[in-house]
């Protein structure tokens, strides 16, 4: 089975002016064929996220007219704009909406669904989206609509802003992408207001960003990130937030948006594999955005000098939102408008700098979590997740059912390159059930095609093994396919185990089940509302690669050696000498030296 949402890298989609004109031409033909006598451009199957969608198509038609002067478009823009103002602007409170600060304000808002009292919780983001569609129409509709219609749209847009910032609590879903989108709406609206009024809206938008978004950032992997649905980062909404930060910087010039976008972009770059696969998040584990991410990934790929476009987006939404029949939907249409207007081009080469939370070369990647434990390993076109044993998750030595990967003290990292090899040494103090402090030294070396992992720890009792990952997915052209195996070799015994127990708390990679489905089954709340990352933490056991120790390690150590990306026999020798611990394979020699004067580990690397 294929994973549903992770498809081709987004920078593979053509983004020339000619390519975008072709996209707009297709949207134009679909819209003109769909336009109802009332002026609606909504997709006939649209139920949820509907309150802004006709206006979104209107904004695309206005942009198309600006670029082509197609004589069919002015009438369609006028009729569809009139429809939105007449039929999709609500002023009476939606029954059951829980986030009002002022009742019966009379201010306009957009509904997530049209029926009164039906899922009103979505009205706040729908109103943000309607505000953004409105300001895009205001930006592009000169010469298209009369002064009266334009003035009415501006009045409604200003009312949307007031409803979002006065009549309701700000960012009630704790969703960074929605909140930053609201700020962008205010910044864009301000440019259409009289000078004094516009400056007041601009200042309010910047204050909301500083006090309600930036002040509540969440730290993960050394970065401060806008919180997303209560978590630090979501691999669907995080890149969307990056697009909003790009637009905020484009329209305001405020350096804070560039700085925060750079930080989020570097974080995404570090956690994303070279193949573009990623998983995890407080709203969705595997759902990926499409065109909604292009602006931010492209804009900041240039700023930080790395190939963020390798992100595997959902290319069914590569140009714009679509429904099941492939027909265009106006949801998030402003992102297509902005990416067409922005002249930035993709950075397609990776950054050459070392990153604490990533090892990457060629087709090999290791992304590390806050504890400097691998959160994702890519080698040989296969992706490995942390395995689970006795409710403990990670990569590391296991003795008597206890996984030694949680640090008890400062984690030290040393990077090295030599002779076409790239390496990272992670030294981690850990404490087992016996309360003895040990140091786990994990060496990761890659030649860009395969990955060698060597783990050394003070000798353990019993018959320990290395928990070496859960083979989960593999590349299959432009798709990602579920798998339960990978090309792996070990210098000790190697076995692939599967849970004996049944039930949601035990993940068997052979089943036709995605990580996201399993995570939501363990989450406290319903799918789409629960936190799959939190749910996944309740996993008791999983399919796992288990590697035994190498036979000829120094007497006081247990050493494990695994190679990902090849099943050819693996031989590794480890010796203790005056320089430190020497690891030899047929490809390289690495010396893990003693700590320097600052307590940092030494690492020397050379080809064999």
Coordinates of N, CA and C in Angstrom, one line a residue, residues 208-313:
X208 N -0.1 41.6 17.9 CA -0.6 40.2 18.0 C 0.4 39.2 17.7
X209 N 1.2 39.5 16.7 CA 2.3 38.5 16.4 C 3.3 38.4 17.5
X210 N 3.7 39.5 18.0 CA 4.7 39.5 19.1 C 4.1 38.9 20.4
X211 N 2.9 39.3 20.8 CA 2.4 38.9 22.1 C 1.6 37.6 22.1
X212 N 1.0 37.2 21.0 CA 0.1 36.1 21.0 C 0.7 34.9 20.2
X213 N 1.7 35.1 19.4 CA 2.3 34.0 18.6 C 3.8 33.9 19.0
X214 N 4.6 34.9 18.8 CA 6.0 34.8 19.1 C 6.3 34.5 20.5
X215 N 5.6 35.1 21.4 CA 5.8 34.9 22.9 C 5.5 33.5 23.3
X216 N 4.7 32.8 22.5 CA 4.3 31.4 22.9 C 4.9 30.4 22.1
X217 N 6.1 30.7 21.4 CA 6.8 29.7 20.6 C 7.2 28.5 21.5
X218 N 7.3 27.3 20.9 CA 7.6 26.1 21.5 C 9.0 25.6 21.0
X219 N 9.8 25.2 22.0 CA 11.2 24.8 21.6 C 11.2 23.3 21.2
X220 N 11.8 23.0 20.1 CA 12.0 21.6 19.7 C 13.3 21.5 18.9
X221 N 14.2 20.6 19.2 CA 15.4 20.4 18.4 C 16.2 21.6 18.3
X222 N 16.3 22.4 19.4 CA 17.1 23.6 19.4 C 16.4 24.8 18.7
X223 N 15.2 24.7 18.2 CA 14.6 25.8 17.5 C 13.3 26.3 18.3
X224 N 13.0 27.6 18.2 CA 11.8 28.1 18.7 C 10.8 28.2 17.6
X225 N 9.6 27.6 17.7 CA 8.7 27.4 16.6 C 7.3 27.9 17.0
X226 N 6.5 28.4 16.0 CA 5.1 28.8 16.3 C 4.4 27.5 16.7
X227 N 3.7 27.5 17.8 CA 2.9 26.3 18.2 C 1.8 26.0 17.2
X228 N 1.7 24.7 17.0 CA 0.7 24.2 16.0 C -0.3 23.2 16.6
X229 N -1.5 23.7 16.9 CA -2.5 22.8 17.5 C -2.0 22.2 18.8
X230 N -1.3 23.0 19.6 CA -0.8 22.6 20.9 C 0.6 21.9 20.9
X231 N 1.2 21.7 19.7 CA 2.5 21.1 19.6 C 3.5 22.0 19.0
X232 N 4.7 21.5 18.9 CA 5.8 22.4 18.3 C 5.7 22.4 16.8
X233 N 5.4 21.3 16.2 CA 5.5 21.3 14.7 C 4.6 20.2 14.2
X234 N 4.0 20.5 13.0 CA 3.2 19.5 12.4 C 3.6 19.5 10.9
X235 N 3.9 18.3 10.3 CA 4.5 18.3 9.0 C 3.5 18.7 7.9
X236 N 2.3 18.9 8.2 CA 1.3 19.5 7.2 C 1.3 21.0 7.5
X237 N 1.0 21.4 8.7 CA 0.8 22.8 9.0 C 2.1 23.6 9.1
X238 N 3.2 23.0 9.5 CA 4.4 23.7 9.7 C 4.9 24.4 8.5
X239 N 5.0 23.7 7.3 CA 5.3 24.4 6.1 C 4.3 25.5 5.6
X240 N 3.0 25.3 6.0 CA 2.0 26.3 5.7 C 2.3 27.6 6.6
X241 N 2.7 27.4 7.8 CA 3.1 28.5 8.6 C 4.3 29.2 8.0
X242 N 5.2 28.5 7.4 CA 6.4 29.0 6.7 C 6.0 29.9 5.6
X243 N 4.9 29.5 4.8 CA 4.4 30.3 3.7 C 3.8 31.6 4.3
X244 N 3.1 31.5 5.4 CA 2.6 32.8 6.0 C 3.7 33.7 6.4
X245 N 4.7 33.2 7.0 CA 5.9 34.0 7.4 C 6.5 34.7 6.2
X246 N 6.6 33.9 5.1 CA 7.2 34.5 3.9 C 6.3 35.7 3.4
X247 N 5.0 35.5 3.4 CA 4.1 36.6 2.9 C 4.2 37.7 3.9
X248 N 4.2 37.5 5.2 CA 4.3 38.5 6.1 C 5.5 39.4 5.9
X249 N 6.7 38.7 5.6 CA 7.9 39.5 5.3 C 7.8 40.2 4.0
X250 N 7.2 39.6 3.0 CA 7.0 40.3 1.7 C 6.2 41.5 1.8
X251 N 5.1 41.5 2.6 CA 4.2 42.7 2.5 C 4.6 43.7 3.6
X252 N 5.3 43.3 4.6 CA 5.6 44.3 5.7 C 7.1 44.7 5.7
X253 N 8.0 43.9 5.3 CA 9.4 44.2 5.4 C 9.9 44.0 6.8
X254 N 9.1 43.6 7.7 CA 9.6 43.5 9.1 C 10.5 42.3 9.3
X255 N 11.7 42.6 9.8 CA 12.8 41.6 9.9 C 12.4 40.4 10.8
X256 N 11.5 40.6 11.7 CA 11.1 39.5 12.7 C 10.5 38.4 11.9
X257 N 9.8 38.6 10.8 CA 9.2 37.5 10.1 C 10.3 36.7 9.3
X258 N 11.3 37.4 8.8 CA 12.4 36.8 8.2 C 13.2 35.9 9.2
X259 N 13.5 36.5 10.3 CA 14.3 35.8 11.3 C 13.5 34.5 11.8
X260 N 12.2 34.6 12.1 CA 11.5 33.5 12.5 C 11.3 32.5 11.4
X261 N 11.1 33.0 10.2 CA 11.0 32.1 9.0 C 12.3 31.3 8.8
X262 N 13.5 32.0 9.0 CA 14.7 31.3 8.8 C 14.9 30.2 9.9
X263 N 14.5 30.5 11.1 CA 14.6 29.5 12.2 C 13.7 28.2 11.8
X264 N 12.4 28.5 11.4 CA 11.5 27.4 11.1 C 12.1 26.6 9.8
X265 N 12.6 27.4 8.9 CA 13.1 26.7 7.7 C 14.3 25.8 8.0
X266 N 15.2 26.3 8.8 CA 16.4 25.5 9.2 C 15.9 24.2 10.0
X267 N 14.9 24.4 10.8 CA 14.3 23.2 11.5 C 13.7 22.2 10.6
X268 N 13.0 22.7 9.6 CA 12.4 21.8 8.6 C 13.5 21.1 7.8
X269 N 14.5 21.8 7.4 CA 15.6 21.3 6.7 C 16.3 20.2 7.5
X270 N 16.5 20.4 8.8 CA 17.1 19.4 9.6 C 16.3 18.1 9.8
X271 N 15.0 18.2 9.9 CA 14.2 17.1 10.3 C 13.8 16.3 9.0
X272 N 13.9 17.0 7.8 CA 13.4 16.4 6.6 C 14.5 15.5 6.0
X273 N 14.2 14.3 5.6 CA 15.2 13.4 5.0 C 15.5 14.0 3.6
X274 N 16.6 13.5 3.0 CA 17.0 13.9 1.7 C 15.9 13.5 0.7
X275 N 15.2 12.4 0.9 CA 14.2 12.0 0.0 C 12.9 12.7 0.2
X276 N 12.8 13.6 1.2 CA 11.6 14.4 1.4 C 10.6 13.8 2.3
X277 N 10.8 12.6 2.9 CA 9.9 11.9 3.8 C 10.0 12.5 5.2
X278 N 8.8 12.6 5.8 CA 8.8 13.1 7.2 C 7.5 12.6 7.8
X279 N 7.5 12.5 9.1 CA 6.3 12.1 9.8 C 6.3 12.7 11.2
X280 N 5.1 12.9 11.8 CA 5.0 13.4 13.1 C 4.3 14.7 13.2
X281 N 3.5 15.0 14.2 CA 2.8 16.2 14.4 C 1.7 16.2 15.3
X282 N 1.3 17.3 15.9 CA 0.2 17.3 16.9 C -1.2 17.3 16.2
X283 N -1.3 17.4 14.9 CA -2.6 17.3 14.2 C -2.7 16.1 13.3
X284 N -1.6 15.9 12.5 CA -1.5 14.8 11.6 C -0.1 14.3 11.6
X285 N 0.1 13.0 11.5 CA 1.4 12.4 11.5 C 2.0 12.3 10.1
X286 N 1.1 12.1 9.1 CA 1.7 11.8 7.7 C 1.0 12.7 6.6
X287 N 0.0 13.5 7.0 CA -0.6 14.3 6.0 C 0.4 15.4 5.6
X288 N 0.5 15.7 4.3 CA 1.4 16.7 3.8 C 0.6 17.7 3.0
X289 N 1.0 18.9 3.1 CA 0.4 20.0 2.2 C 1.0 20.0 0.8
X290 N 0.4 20.7 -0.1 CA 0.8 20.8 -1.4 C 1.2 22.2 -1.8
X291 N 0.4 22.9 -2.6 CA 0.7 24.2 -3.1 C 0.8 25.2 -1.9
X292 N 0.1 24.9 -0.8 CA 0.1 25.8 0.4 C 1.5 26.0 1.0
X293 N 2.4 25.0 0.7 CA 3.7 25.1 1.3 C 4.7 25.7 0.3
X294 N 4.4 25.9 -1.0 CA 5.4 26.2 -2.0 C 6.0 27.6 -1.7
X295 N 5.2 28.6 -1.4 CA 5.7 29.9 -1.2 C 6.8 29.9 -0.1
X296 N 6.5 29.4 1.1 CA 7.4 29.4 2.2 C 8.7 28.6 1.9
X297 N 8.5 27.4 1.4 CA 9.6 26.5 1.2 C 10.6 27.1 0.1
X298 N 10.0 27.7 -0.9 CA 10.8 28.3 -2.0 C 11.5 29.6 -1.5
X299 N 10.7 30.4 -0.8 CA 11.2 31.7 -0.3 C 12.4 31.5 0.6
X300 N 12.2 30.6 1.6 CA 13.2 30.4 2.6 C 14.3 29.5 2.2
X301 N 14.0 28.7 1.1 CA 15.1 27.8 0.6 C 16.3 28.7 0.1
X302 N 15.9 29.8 -0.5 CA 16.9 30.8 -1.0 C 17.5 31.5 0.2
X303 N 16.8 31.9 1.2 CA 17.3 32.6 2.3 C 18.3 31.8 3.1
X304 N 18.0 30.5 3.4 CA 19.0 29.7 4.2 C 19.9 28.9 3.3
X305 N 19.7 28.9 2.0 CA 20.7 28.2 1.1 C 20.6 26.7 1.2
X306 N 19.4 26.1 1.2 CA 19.2 24.7 1.2 C 18.0 24.3 0.4
X307 N 17.9 23.0 0.1 CA 16.9 22.5 -0.8 C 15.6 22.1 -0.1
X308 N 14.9 23.0 0.5 CA 13.7 22.7 1.2 C 12.6 22.1 0.3
X309 N 12.7 22.3 -1.0 CA 11.7 21.8 -1.9 C 11.7 20.3 -2.1
X310 N 12.7 19.6 -1.4 CA 12.6 18.2 -1.5 C 11.5 17.6 -0.7
X311 N 10.8 18.5 0.2 CA 9.6 18.1 0.9 C 8.6 17.4 0.0
X312 N 8.2 16.2 0.3 CA 7.3 15.4 -0.5 C 5.9 15.9 -0.2
X313 N 5.4 16.8 -1.0 CA 4.1 17.3 -0.9 C 3.0 16.4 -1.5

